[in-house]
């Protein structure tokens, strides 16, 4: 058997003291002499350590092995110790018989004799020709590849000590190492089974009868378990060979064969394989930004290791390798880099750790902050900034601050808006609802060179939730006030300046979600009697005339649809969603216990009524003093005082302190006026001593420091958080209303199944676009959804509405005047009952049709009764459509939000949306409760719109980024349990991380991650690319959504394998709309045509100037129809698409991008 196997090896003749060039290798097919192949055939040389593998091909042109891939090592060929080996899997009985006959007919030849000989000649096999397969190579190939899942595995030994000829992908010979053959001859445990030719396990000392039985038995089934994981067979053959193979494959092109990787694998050093494997294990858990930092670090390490320092000129630095040295030198040693990096000073306040905003500001400017000074040129000319897309710099508050501080050529300073955010969160290392952490951040806003705002956010305060944060908040806000009153000179190390910059900051606004915002300023909760609408005092449930009536709603809707000016007129039926404090329709009855005297109540027929009014901090402080005085003088009862203070929206804790101090003071004064027994005098003395020692316990409690804010408007000083109010609030509420609507139509299950089975949202989520992270909500639950998911669903709202319309249409409800003859008998009865007809159920169809026809002639007299009312598709569509148009106008930065016309337009859109939501909600749920009276997010939309002209676009206040909740991701990894003084150590670690990132991004480290990498990452966030045109055609054939980008207001699709192709080497083509359009729920659908493919570099640099691509698009297919739980589309060539853009614009009928259509009819 050994002779037969050896005879299959290439015939090799090597004489003593010969070189590699003298080596003669016969072809195993025709026995002709092989010669070195030309260098232009494949790759002639493989540089592996000190060995060079040259390609050898057969010189016989007629031979099938001509131009095959034999490789010869020119260095170690003379030291022949071992041939190459292969692991063979046989699958058929005929193959087994063939090997068995070979082993019985051929005498064995001991391997030692072969090793000692200097000439190895092939020995012919004794097998008869008829016993051999006609083509051994094809036979092995056909019966081996299918079940193995991978072609034959070539295993090469180390090049430094062994002879390593190899066979290419075209060579189908199968050989064993001579050592393996000897083992098979002498060890009975090496047997053949159905899985492997070689199955050698353990040594002789480890053998047992049970183990011998396992090895010797043949498999009774055809399941080839050994072929499932070829990686482990390579590891068994030689340690680390499996890892080396996948490491080698990673260094090759994607279309490289596994055989090539397996050929190179044995020549990879063990240390290199282990390093690459650990490198991959570590890198796979990193984000894109972290990978950029890692690549820079590895590049620097490579330079340090290759370009050694000159000891005569440089001090040698040895990189720490061990864990202890790394901790000592890098992490937490007293002399480590982390402990000696510059940090802003930290303040220790009870239960808090604070870094003042002024210290962060000095730190970041000292590090060399690069800002754009051209924005301030207009300010020097006494002109307010009125540009789009500048965020806070175009707001009224910014321009007012510049004007009040008299910015001019003789008084030059840099105005810096400051945004404060706070919230509590669950740290990673604590159990849910056990203990939470409270944090406050500060954001400084500077102009950037790209025409937008450069936001620098920092953690300012860290503490435990539930403790008193008043002192910490006071320190931070006082520091910002100090930066406002005085111009601070701060040195900048930026290459553009290298001088001291005059800085003057001001508090632009404080943002936070509703519970945190109210707690921050000691404001009443939204469930308070008067406090549902933040910033206003009113009992909304008693103001039934506040919403628009039917006539006002219809008038506004018609005016917006026809793009006409809305005539504001006084309505005797409603306030039309306008808070006019003098409107008598808004008077509401005072609650029981409200004081009749010394209050602002209006008495009508002996009934007290109150007016709504706007809350301010000055009014709150004035009301606290007034109520305290009225109770102490016995003019009010405690109940009167509590109700009165709740009218000014003070929270329960503050009201309790006012009442307690008032009771204590009233008791003291009463005892002083009263002459009674001795024990009363003792009580007076105790109270007097207590008042002398603690005077604040006998007077109005100290007001929160935030109440001294110079901004009188409480709604603009503490603005609505757009992420929470728009997306976690209204978008989530609308989707829940949508599910209620579908459930009423008995289509909820079909709607959810249609979303899931169509995989439309799944396709969008696979792109992982930063502006549209959609998730499938087919299960009807939103527990795992975050704000980014609801942001994406808000962008897709009209498309979801279109699916809803196709699934739930009902003629009896949704058609205004349905044709009676087209309805079924049950539908006729349903329609007649809804319109007030008395149906017994025994009427014949002809009578039902006649009755319905008569009622349709006088439809005005047969309106649907309130108890039979049902939400129609048009009503539900109006809710979704109006919200989409409103959000698009609010979140878009291309128009000026400081314009009064823009504010009025957005206010009208809010009124349309709230009215439509109220109608749909009442039609679905007639229990009498309305969301606008109990949910603070409803009327909070008016605050959001009214503040746009004051504090800027809501998009610039997005708290989901680093200025808000996005910064929490940098804090959580450093909180390891809430032990004693945890906030001080956590704040230090967070500050160290921030210091590292600031210094690494300064002028010193400008050779860090290239702009190309950042540019490419920005592209990946905007749009997805397709690996090939075939892949794009496959997506289009399924009518899936398509991702692209805008360039000069034209839609382009990118063809690029992002893992193997650089962005400048990508291809793209124009996706051109053509033909007529169809409008559905505010979106315009076109047919699209693919234009010629062109290089992306020609598109981007064709004009000579690099043009930025800042807008991504998604093409949404038009739903043609639906049946049960399936969504159907038009044929791929006829499928129409609408286009939504990342800046909230959409493709219109004139093929331009602008705000969505406001035609709600």
Coordinates of C-alpha atoms in Angstrom, one line a residue, residues 221-406:
X221 CA -25.0 5.9 8.5
X222 CA -24.0 8.2 5.7
X223 CA -23.8 11.3 7.9
X224 CA -20.4 12.8 7.5
X225 CA -20.0 14.7 10.7
X226 CA -16.3 15.1 10.2
X227 CA -16.9 17.2 7.1
X228 CA -19.0 19.9 8.9
X229 CA -16.0 21.8 10.3
X230 CA -12.9 21.5 8.1
X231 CA -11.2 24.1 10.4
X232 CA -10.9 21.5 13.2
X233 CA -9.4 18.9 10.9
X234 CA -6.7 21.3 10.0
X235 CA -6.1 21.9 13.7
X236 CA -5.8 18.2 14.3
X237 CA -3.4 17.7 11.4
X238 CA -1.2 20.4 12.7
X239 CA -1.7 22.9 15.6
X240 CA -2.8 26.4 14.5
X241 CA -3.1 25.3 10.9
X242 CA -6.9 26.1 10.9
X243 CA -6.3 29.5 12.3
X244 CA -3.4 30.1 9.8
X245 CA -5.7 29.1 7.0
X246 CA -8.4 31.7 7.8
X247 CA -5.7 34.3 8.5
X248 CA -4.2 33.7 5.1
X249 CA -7.6 33.9 3.5
X250 CA -8.2 37.2 5.1
X251 CA -5.1 38.6 3.5
X252 CA -6.3 37.6 0.0
X253 CA -9.0 38.8 -2.3
X254 CA -12.6 37.8 -1.6
X255 CA -12.7 35.6 -4.7
X256 CA -9.5 33.7 -3.7
X257 CA -9.9 29.9 -3.3
X258 CA -9.5 28.2 0.0
X259 CA -6.8 26.0 -1.5
X260 CA -4.6 29.0 -2.0
X261 CA -5.0 30.0 1.6
X262 CA -4.3 26.5 2.8
X263 CA -1.1 26.4 0.7
X264 CA 0.2 29.6 2.3
X265 CA -1.0 28.7 5.8
X266 CA 1.8 26.4 6.9
X267 CA 4.4 29.1 6.2
X268 CA 2.8 31.6 8.6
X269 CA 4.5 32.0 11.9
X270 CA 2.6 30.8 15.0
X271 CA 3.0 34.2 16.7
X272 CA 1.6 36.0 13.6
X273 CA -1.5 33.7 13.5
X274 CA -2.2 34.1 17.2
X275 CA -1.8 37.9 16.9
X276 CA -4.2 38.2 14.0
X277 CA -6.8 36.0 15.6
X278 CA -6.7 38.0 18.8
X279 CA -6.7 41.1 16.7
X280 CA -10.0 40.0 15.0
X281 CA -11.5 39.0 18.3
X282 CA -10.8 42.4 19.8
X283 CA -11.8 44.4 16.7
X284 CA -15.2 42.8 16.1
X285 CA -16.6 44.4 19.3
X286 CA -15.5 47.9 18.3
X287 CA -17.5 50.7 16.7
X288 CA -16.4 52.4 13.5
X289 CA -14.9 55.3 15.5
X290 CA -13.0 52.9 17.8
X291 CA -11.7 51.0 14.7
X292 CA -10.3 54.3 13.4
X293 CA -8.5 54.9 16.7
X294 CA -7.2 51.3 16.7
X295 CA -5.9 51.5 13.2
X296 CA -4.0 54.7 14.1
X297 CA -2.6 53.0 17.2
X298 CA -1.5 49.9 15.3
X299 CA 0.1 52.1 12.6
X300 CA 2.1 54.0 15.2
X301 CA 3.2 50.8 16.9
X302 CA 4.4 49.5 13.5
X303 CA 6.4 52.6 12.9
X304 CA 7.9 52.4 16.4
X305 CA 8.9 48.7 15.9
X306 CA 10.4 49.1 12.4
X307 CA 12.1 52.5 12.8
X308 CA 14.1 52.0 16.0
X309 CA 15.3 55.1 17.8
X310 CA 18.9 56.1 17.7
X311 CA 20.3 55.6 21.3
X312 CA 22.9 58.3 20.7
X313 CA 20.2 60.9 19.9
X314 CA 17.0 59.7 21.5
X315 CA 15.9 58.3 24.8
X316 CA 14.8 54.7 24.2
X317 CA 11.2 53.8 25.1
X318 CA 10.1 50.2 25.5
X319 CA 6.4 49.6 25.1
X320 CA 4.9 47.9 28.1
X321 CA 3.8 44.3 27.4
X322 CA 2.8 42.6 30.6
X323 CA -0.4 43.4 32.4
X324 CA 1.3 44.9 35.4
X325 CA 3.6 47.1 33.4
X326 CA 0.6 48.3 31.3
X327 CA -1.3 49.2 34.4
X328 CA 1.7 50.9 36.0
X329 CA 2.7 52.9 32.9
X330 CA -0.6 53.5 31.1
X331 CA -3.7 53.1 33.3
X332 CA -3.6 53.7 37.0
X333 CA -0.1 53.9 38.3
X334 CA 0.9 57.0 40.2
X335 CA 3.3 57.9 37.3
X336 CA 1.1 56.6 34.6
X337 CA 0.0 58.6 31.5
X338 CA -3.7 58.5 32.6
X339 CA -2.9 59.8 36.0
X340 CA -0.7 62.6 34.7
X341 CA -2.8 63.8 31.8
X342 CA -4.2 67.3 32.3
X343 CA -7.7 67.3 33.8
X344 CA -10.1 70.1 34.8
X345 CA -10.4 70.4 38.5
X346 CA -13.3 68.6 40.2
X347 CA -15.4 69.9 43.1
X348 CA -16.6 67.6 45.9
X349 CA -20.1 68.4 46.9
X350 CA -22.1 66.1 49.2
X351 CA -23.4 63.2 47.1
X352 CA -22.1 64.9 43.9
X353 CA -19.0 65.4 41.9
X354 CA -18.9 68.6 39.8
X355 CA -16.6 70.0 37.0
X356 CA -17.5 73.6 36.4
X357 CA -18.4 74.6 32.8
X358 CA -15.7 77.3 32.8
X359 CA -13.0 74.8 33.5
X360 CA -14.2 72.6 30.6
X361 CA -14.3 75.7 28.3
X362 CA -10.7 76.7 29.2
X363 CA -9.6 73.1 28.7
X364 CA -11.0 72.6 25.2
X365 CA -9.9 76.1 24.0
X366 CA -6.4 75.6 25.4
X367 CA -6.2 72.3 23.5
X368 CA -6.6 74.2 20.2
X369 CA -10.2 74.3 19.3
X370 CA -10.5 75.2 15.6
X371 CA -13.6 77.4 15.0
X372 CA -14.8 79.5 12.1
X373 CA -14.6 83.2 12.8
X374 CA -16.2 84.3 9.5
X375 CA -19.7 83.9 11.0
X376 CA -19.1 86.9 13.2
X377 CA -18.3 89.3 10.4
X378 CA -22.0 90.2 10.1
X379 CA -22.2 90.9 13.8
X380 CA -19.5 93.5 13.5
X381 CA -21.6 95.3 10.9
X382 CA -24.6 95.5 13.4
X383 CA -26.5 93.0 11.4
X384 CA -28.2 90.0 13.1
X385 CA -27.5 86.6 11.7
X386 CA -30.3 85.4 9.4
X387 CA -29.1 82.3 7.7
X388 CA -30.6 78.8 7.4
X389 CA -28.9 75.8 8.9
X390 CA -26.9 77.6 11.5
X391 CA -28.8 76.1 14.4
X392 CA -28.7 78.4 17.5
X393 CA -26.7 81.2 15.8
X394 CA -29.7 82.4 13.8
X395 CA -32.0 82.4 16.9
X396 CA -33.6 85.4 18.4
X397 CA -31.9 84.8 21.8
X398 CA -28.4 84.7 20.3
X399 CA -28.9 88.0 18.3
X400 CA -30.5 89.6 21.4
X401 CA -27.5 88.6 23.6
X402 CA -25.0 90.0 21.0
X403 CA -27.0 93.2 20.9
X404 CA -27.3 93.6 24.7
X405 CA -23.6 93.0 25.2
X406 CA -22.8 95.6 22.5

